[in-house]
XYZ file of C-alpha atoms in Angstrom:
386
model
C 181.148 140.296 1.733
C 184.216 141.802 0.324
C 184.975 141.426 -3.455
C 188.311 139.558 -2.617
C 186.883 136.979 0.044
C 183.907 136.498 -2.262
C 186.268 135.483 -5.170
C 188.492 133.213 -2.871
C 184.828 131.679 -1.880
C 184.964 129.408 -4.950
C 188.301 128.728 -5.552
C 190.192 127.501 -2.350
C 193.044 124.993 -1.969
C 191.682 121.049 -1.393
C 193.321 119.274 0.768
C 192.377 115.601 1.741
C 194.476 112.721 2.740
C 190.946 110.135 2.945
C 191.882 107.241 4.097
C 194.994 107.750 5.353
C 195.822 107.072 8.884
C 196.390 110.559 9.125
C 192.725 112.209 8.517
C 193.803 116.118 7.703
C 196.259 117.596 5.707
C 199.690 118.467 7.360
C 202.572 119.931 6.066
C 204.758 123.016 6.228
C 205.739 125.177 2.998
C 206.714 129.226 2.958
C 203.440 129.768 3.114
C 201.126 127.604 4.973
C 201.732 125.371 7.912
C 199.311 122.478 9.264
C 200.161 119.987 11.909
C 198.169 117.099 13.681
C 199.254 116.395 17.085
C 197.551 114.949 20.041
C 193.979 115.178 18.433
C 194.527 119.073 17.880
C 194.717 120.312 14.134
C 196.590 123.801 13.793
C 196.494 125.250 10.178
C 198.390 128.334 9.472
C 197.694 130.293 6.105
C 200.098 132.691 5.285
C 199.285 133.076 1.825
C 198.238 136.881 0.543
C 195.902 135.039 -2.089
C 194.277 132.251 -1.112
C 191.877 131.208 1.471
C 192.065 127.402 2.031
C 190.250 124.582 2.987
C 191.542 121.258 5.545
C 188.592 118.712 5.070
C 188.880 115.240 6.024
C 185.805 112.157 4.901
C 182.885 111.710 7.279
C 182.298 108.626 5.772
C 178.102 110.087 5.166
C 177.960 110.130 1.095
C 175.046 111.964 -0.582
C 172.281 110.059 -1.629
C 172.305 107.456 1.268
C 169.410 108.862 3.135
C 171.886 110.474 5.712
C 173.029 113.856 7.043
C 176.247 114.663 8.965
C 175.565 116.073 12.567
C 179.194 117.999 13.579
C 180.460 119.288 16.739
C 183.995 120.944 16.980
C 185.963 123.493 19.321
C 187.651 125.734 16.774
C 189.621 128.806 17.647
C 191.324 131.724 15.585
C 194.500 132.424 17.025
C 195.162 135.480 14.753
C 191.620 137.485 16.063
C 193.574 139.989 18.821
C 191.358 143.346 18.510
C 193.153 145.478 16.655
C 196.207 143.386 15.696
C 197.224 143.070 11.960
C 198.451 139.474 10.364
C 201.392 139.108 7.714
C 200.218 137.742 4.632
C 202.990 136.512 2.049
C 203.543 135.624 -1.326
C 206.170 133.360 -2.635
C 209.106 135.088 -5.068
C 210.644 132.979 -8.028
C 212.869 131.710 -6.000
C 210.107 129.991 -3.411
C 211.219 132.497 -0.875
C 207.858 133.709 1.450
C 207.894 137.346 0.647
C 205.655 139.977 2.714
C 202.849 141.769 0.824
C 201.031 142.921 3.144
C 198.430 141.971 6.384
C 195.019 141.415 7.032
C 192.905 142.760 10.290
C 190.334 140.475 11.125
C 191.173 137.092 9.638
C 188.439 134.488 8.214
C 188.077 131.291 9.683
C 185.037 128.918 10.155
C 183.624 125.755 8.932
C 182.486 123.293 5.681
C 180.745 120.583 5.157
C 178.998 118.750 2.482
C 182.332 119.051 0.739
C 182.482 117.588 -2.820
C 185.288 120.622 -4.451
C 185.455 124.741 -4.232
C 182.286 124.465 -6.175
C 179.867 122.459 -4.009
C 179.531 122.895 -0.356
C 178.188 124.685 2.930
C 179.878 126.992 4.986
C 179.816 128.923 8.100
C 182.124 131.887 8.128
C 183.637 133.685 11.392
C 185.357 136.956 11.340
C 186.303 139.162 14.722
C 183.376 141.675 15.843
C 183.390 145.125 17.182
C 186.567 145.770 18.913
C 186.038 146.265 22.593
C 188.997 147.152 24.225
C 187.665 148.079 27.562
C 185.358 145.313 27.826
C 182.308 146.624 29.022
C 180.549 144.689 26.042
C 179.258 140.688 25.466
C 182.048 139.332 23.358
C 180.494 139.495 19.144
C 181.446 137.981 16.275
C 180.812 138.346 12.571
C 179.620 135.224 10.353
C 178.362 134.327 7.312
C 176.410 131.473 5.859
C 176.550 130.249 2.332
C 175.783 127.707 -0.600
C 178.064 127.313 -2.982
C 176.394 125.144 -5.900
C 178.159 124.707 -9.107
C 180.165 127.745 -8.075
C 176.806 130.413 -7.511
C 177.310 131.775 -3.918
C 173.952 131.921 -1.927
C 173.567 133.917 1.437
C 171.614 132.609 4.175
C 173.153 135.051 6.238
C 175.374 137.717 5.478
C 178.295 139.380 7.838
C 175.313 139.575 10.484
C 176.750 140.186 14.219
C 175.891 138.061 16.910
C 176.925 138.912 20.917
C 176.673 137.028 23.651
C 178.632 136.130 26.927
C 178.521 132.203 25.052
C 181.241 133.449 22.424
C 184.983 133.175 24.006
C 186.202 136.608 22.910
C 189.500 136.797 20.521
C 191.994 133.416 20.444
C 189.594 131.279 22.441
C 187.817 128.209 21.278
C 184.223 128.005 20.555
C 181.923 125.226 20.407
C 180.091 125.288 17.471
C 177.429 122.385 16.448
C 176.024 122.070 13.361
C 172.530 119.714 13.008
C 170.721 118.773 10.368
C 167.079 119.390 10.698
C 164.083 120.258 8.669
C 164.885 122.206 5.493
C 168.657 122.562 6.416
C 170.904 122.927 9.057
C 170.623 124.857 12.226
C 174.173 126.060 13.513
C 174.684 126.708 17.156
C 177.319 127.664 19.328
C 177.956 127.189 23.232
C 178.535 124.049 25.147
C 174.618 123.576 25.180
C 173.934 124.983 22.082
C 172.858 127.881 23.966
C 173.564 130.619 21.563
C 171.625 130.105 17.877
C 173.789 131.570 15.146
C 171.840 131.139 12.207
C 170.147 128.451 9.996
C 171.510 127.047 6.824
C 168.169 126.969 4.207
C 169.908 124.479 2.447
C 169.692 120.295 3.194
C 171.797 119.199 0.111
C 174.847 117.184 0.737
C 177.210 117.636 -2.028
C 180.169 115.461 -1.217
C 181.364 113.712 1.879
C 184.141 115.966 2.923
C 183.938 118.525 5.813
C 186.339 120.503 8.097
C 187.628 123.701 8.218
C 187.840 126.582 6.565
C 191.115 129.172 6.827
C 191.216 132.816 5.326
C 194.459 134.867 4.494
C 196.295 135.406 7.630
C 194.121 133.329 10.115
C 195.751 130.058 12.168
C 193.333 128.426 13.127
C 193.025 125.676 15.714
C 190.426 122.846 15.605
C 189.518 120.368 18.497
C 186.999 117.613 19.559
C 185.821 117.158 16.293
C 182.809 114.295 15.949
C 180.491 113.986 13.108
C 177.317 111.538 13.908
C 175.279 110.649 11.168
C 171.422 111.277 10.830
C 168.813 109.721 9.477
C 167.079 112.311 6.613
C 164.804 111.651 3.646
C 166.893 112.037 0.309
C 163.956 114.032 -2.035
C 166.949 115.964 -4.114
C 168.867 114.884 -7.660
C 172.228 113.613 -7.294
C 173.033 112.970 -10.580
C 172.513 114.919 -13.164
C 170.661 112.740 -16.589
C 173.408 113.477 -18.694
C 176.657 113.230 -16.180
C 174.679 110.076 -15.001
C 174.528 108.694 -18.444
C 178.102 109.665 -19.138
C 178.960 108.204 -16.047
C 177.548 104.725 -17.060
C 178.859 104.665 -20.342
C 182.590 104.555 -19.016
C 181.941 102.373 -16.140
C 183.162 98.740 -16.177
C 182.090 97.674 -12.812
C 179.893 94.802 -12.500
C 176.943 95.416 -11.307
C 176.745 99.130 -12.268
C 174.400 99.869 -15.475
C 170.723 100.050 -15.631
C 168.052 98.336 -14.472
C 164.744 97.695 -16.223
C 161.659 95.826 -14.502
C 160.725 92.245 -15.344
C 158.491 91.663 -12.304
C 156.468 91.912 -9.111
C 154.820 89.435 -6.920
C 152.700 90.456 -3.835
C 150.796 88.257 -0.903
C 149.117 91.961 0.288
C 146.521 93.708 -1.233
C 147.612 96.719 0.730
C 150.579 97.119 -1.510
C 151.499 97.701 -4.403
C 154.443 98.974 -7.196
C 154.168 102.540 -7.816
C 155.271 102.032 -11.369
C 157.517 100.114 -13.470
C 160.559 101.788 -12.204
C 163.727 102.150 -14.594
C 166.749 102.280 -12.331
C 170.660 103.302 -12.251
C 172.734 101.057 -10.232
C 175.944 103.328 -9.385
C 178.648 102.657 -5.938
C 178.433 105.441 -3.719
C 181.545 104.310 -0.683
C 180.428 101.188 0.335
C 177.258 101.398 -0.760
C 175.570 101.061 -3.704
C 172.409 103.343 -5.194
C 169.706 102.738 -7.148
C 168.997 106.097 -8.800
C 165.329 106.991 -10.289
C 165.169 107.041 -13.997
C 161.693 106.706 -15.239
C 158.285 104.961 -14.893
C 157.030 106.336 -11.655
C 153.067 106.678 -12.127
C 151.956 106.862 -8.767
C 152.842 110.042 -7.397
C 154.587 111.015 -10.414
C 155.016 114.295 -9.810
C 157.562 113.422 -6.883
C 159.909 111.984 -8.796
C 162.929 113.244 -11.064
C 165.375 111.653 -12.957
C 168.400 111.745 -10.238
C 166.660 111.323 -7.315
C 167.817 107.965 -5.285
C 165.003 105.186 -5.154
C 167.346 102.937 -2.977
C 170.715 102.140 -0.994
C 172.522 99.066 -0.628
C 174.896 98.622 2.115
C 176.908 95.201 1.996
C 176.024 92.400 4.191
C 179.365 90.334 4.029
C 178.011 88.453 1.427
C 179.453 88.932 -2.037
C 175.857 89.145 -3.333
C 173.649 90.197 -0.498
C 172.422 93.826 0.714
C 170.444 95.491 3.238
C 168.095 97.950 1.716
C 166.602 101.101 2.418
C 163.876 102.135 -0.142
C 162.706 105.028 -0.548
C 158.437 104.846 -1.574
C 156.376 106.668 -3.906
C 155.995 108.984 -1.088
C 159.603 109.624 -0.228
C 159.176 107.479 2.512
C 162.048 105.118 4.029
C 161.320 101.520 4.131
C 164.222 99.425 5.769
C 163.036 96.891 7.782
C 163.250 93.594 6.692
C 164.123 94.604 3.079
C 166.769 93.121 1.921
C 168.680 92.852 -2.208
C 170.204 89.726 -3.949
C 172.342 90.843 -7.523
C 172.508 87.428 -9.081
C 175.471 86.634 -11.644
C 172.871 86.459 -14.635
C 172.208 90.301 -13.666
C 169.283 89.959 -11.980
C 168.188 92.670 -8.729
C 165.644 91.218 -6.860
C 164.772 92.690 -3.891
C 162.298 90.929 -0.987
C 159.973 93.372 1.140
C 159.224 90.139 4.200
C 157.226 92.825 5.808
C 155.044 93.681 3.275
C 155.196 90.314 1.277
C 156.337 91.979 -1.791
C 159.157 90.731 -4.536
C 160.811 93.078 -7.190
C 162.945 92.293 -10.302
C 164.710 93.752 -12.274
C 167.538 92.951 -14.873
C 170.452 94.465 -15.759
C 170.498 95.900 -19.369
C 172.764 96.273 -21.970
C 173.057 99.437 -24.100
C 170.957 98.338 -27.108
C 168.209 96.531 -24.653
C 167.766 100.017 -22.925
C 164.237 101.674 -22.887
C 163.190 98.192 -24.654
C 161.533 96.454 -21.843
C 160.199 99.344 -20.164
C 158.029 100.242 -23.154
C 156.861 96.371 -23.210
C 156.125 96.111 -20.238
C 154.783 99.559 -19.421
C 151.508 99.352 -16.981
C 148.576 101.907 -15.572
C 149.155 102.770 -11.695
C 147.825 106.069 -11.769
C 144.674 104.749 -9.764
C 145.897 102.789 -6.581
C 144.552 99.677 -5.220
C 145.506 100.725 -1.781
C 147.283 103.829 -0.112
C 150.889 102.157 0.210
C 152.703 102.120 -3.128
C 156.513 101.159 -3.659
């Protein structure tokens, strides 16, 4: 990748309008233009230095066991073989002033948004020019990482051909699906043509939509984003941004948790430890991030990592849960969360006749209880542990 697109990598524009009845950024200045009209976003970027980003909420926020599935039509309508693109900057006056232009255009896709720092990204440039068209049409891409601003490559400017790609200013259908390890990205109506895979499963953020390079107007249709279901084994929250994060909160029912208690009618069950807890919103939802005190399995388990999500019910004080096991494993059915007013989290397992407390501590009662109450699981009763 060139120095220049490289740089511009980590540092594009943001901009969102969540939860606005308008879902992507529009607007028109000297030197970018964006409008939203009849389903079909158009996003012009004129500027000479800076790539840019139009990313809109998909409503799937990291940690809540979940991975976004996308589909779009995008087109590049500044990809004519051979054709050079304006690029501008703006004078002190505001004016759009021309510095230069730019062959070959950037345009392509991101997702698992959070800022320039964190998030995925599929990258499309024109191929070989083929002017008689006695070739399959080609195209350039790249796939990257960008966490905490390091750039990795799962693919680098590698050329693809293939009589799926629509050649030049014509949309393509790309899909991008989460799947074992990452996310396989595809293009063709029926997926027919396999661009690459993205060795990367992290979700950073809940944004995603599409990316524009210096000189490219690009033109996005169709877009859907279905959610699927995926196993959350990574840390969201760093120990001390978590801990900072908890120290300014005043919501409610955010804090942590320490165990008072289990009760059990199975002796096929059993706690995997006396988990410490994080309660922290997340959308919606709420998590309940991992701590300390995992003994079974122990190895599996990180501060960061999310034990459990709590979607509201309806009522004030009432949440369906999915749990996450000593194992990684999701639990949902029939598991269900009450936060009483006295700050207590008690959470009923019907299926597998197990209760779980826990209360809500203050600062000075933190790491108390758990050394109190501290127990041996390293040797199961049974081979299911919570």
């Amino acid at each position: 990748m060139k120095t220049r697109l490289f740089i511009l990598l980590l540092t594009p524009i943001l901009y969102v309008a969540s939860g606005s009845s308008r879902p992507w950024y529009t607007g028109k200045s000297p030197l970018r233009q964006a409008e939203y009209q009849k389903e079909k976003l158009t996003d012009c970027n004129l500027c000479a230095d800076s790539d840019v980003v139009n990313v809109t909420s998909t409503g799937i926020h990291p940690g809540e066991g979940a991975r976004p599935s996308i589909c779009l039509d995008l087109a590049n309508r500044h990809n004519r073989a051979g054709k050079k693109y304006a690029v501008y900057r703006a004078d002190s006056t505001g004016k759009a002033v021309r510095t230069g232009s730019v062959e070959k255009p950037v345009w392509g896709v991101v997702w698992g948004y959070r800022d320039p720092q964190n998030h995925h990204a599929l990258l499309l440039r024109g191929g070989a020019d083929d002017f008689y068209g006695y070739q399959p049409p080609e195209l350039q891409f790249s796939i990257i990482t960008v966490a905490d601003g390091d750039t990795v490559f799962h693919a680098r400017w590698e050329r693809i051909s293939s009589t799926a790609i629509h050649p030049e200013t014509d949309y393509n259908r790309l899909h991008i699906v989460p799947t074992g390890g990452g996310y396989e990205i595809s293009l063709g109506q029926e997926r027919e043509c396999r661009i690459g895979f993205c060795r990367d499963d992290r979700l950073f953020g809940d944004l995603a939509g599409i990316y524009v390079g210096c000189g490219a107007c690009v033109q996005m249709k169709e877009w859907s984003v279905t959610p699927h279901e995926y196993p959350e084994r990574h840390i969201i929250w760093k120990a001390d941004d978590l801990a900072e994060y908890l120290r300014q909160s005043t919501h409610p029912i955010e804090g942590i948790y320490e165990f008072l208690q289990a009760s059990s009618t199975s002796y096929n069950t059993r706690l995997g430890g006396n988990y410490r807890l994080a309660m922290v919103a997340s959308g919606p939802n709420y998590l309940l991030v991992y701590k300390s005190g995992a003994q079974r399995f122990e190895d599996r388990w990180q501060t960061g990592m999310v034990k459990a999500v709590l979607q509201p019910t309806g009522l004030s004080n009432l949440f369906n849960v999915t749990w996450y096991d000593a194992e990684h494993k999701p639990l949902k059915e029939g598991v269900k969360a009450i936060v009483a007013d006295n700050g207590v989290l008690t959470i009923h397992f019907s299926r597998e006749g197990v209760i779980l407390e826990w209360n809500r501590a203050t600062p000075s009662e933190e790491g108390y209880r758990y050394q109190q109450q501290k127990q041996d699981y390293s040797t199961p009763v049974s081979p299911i542990a919570l």
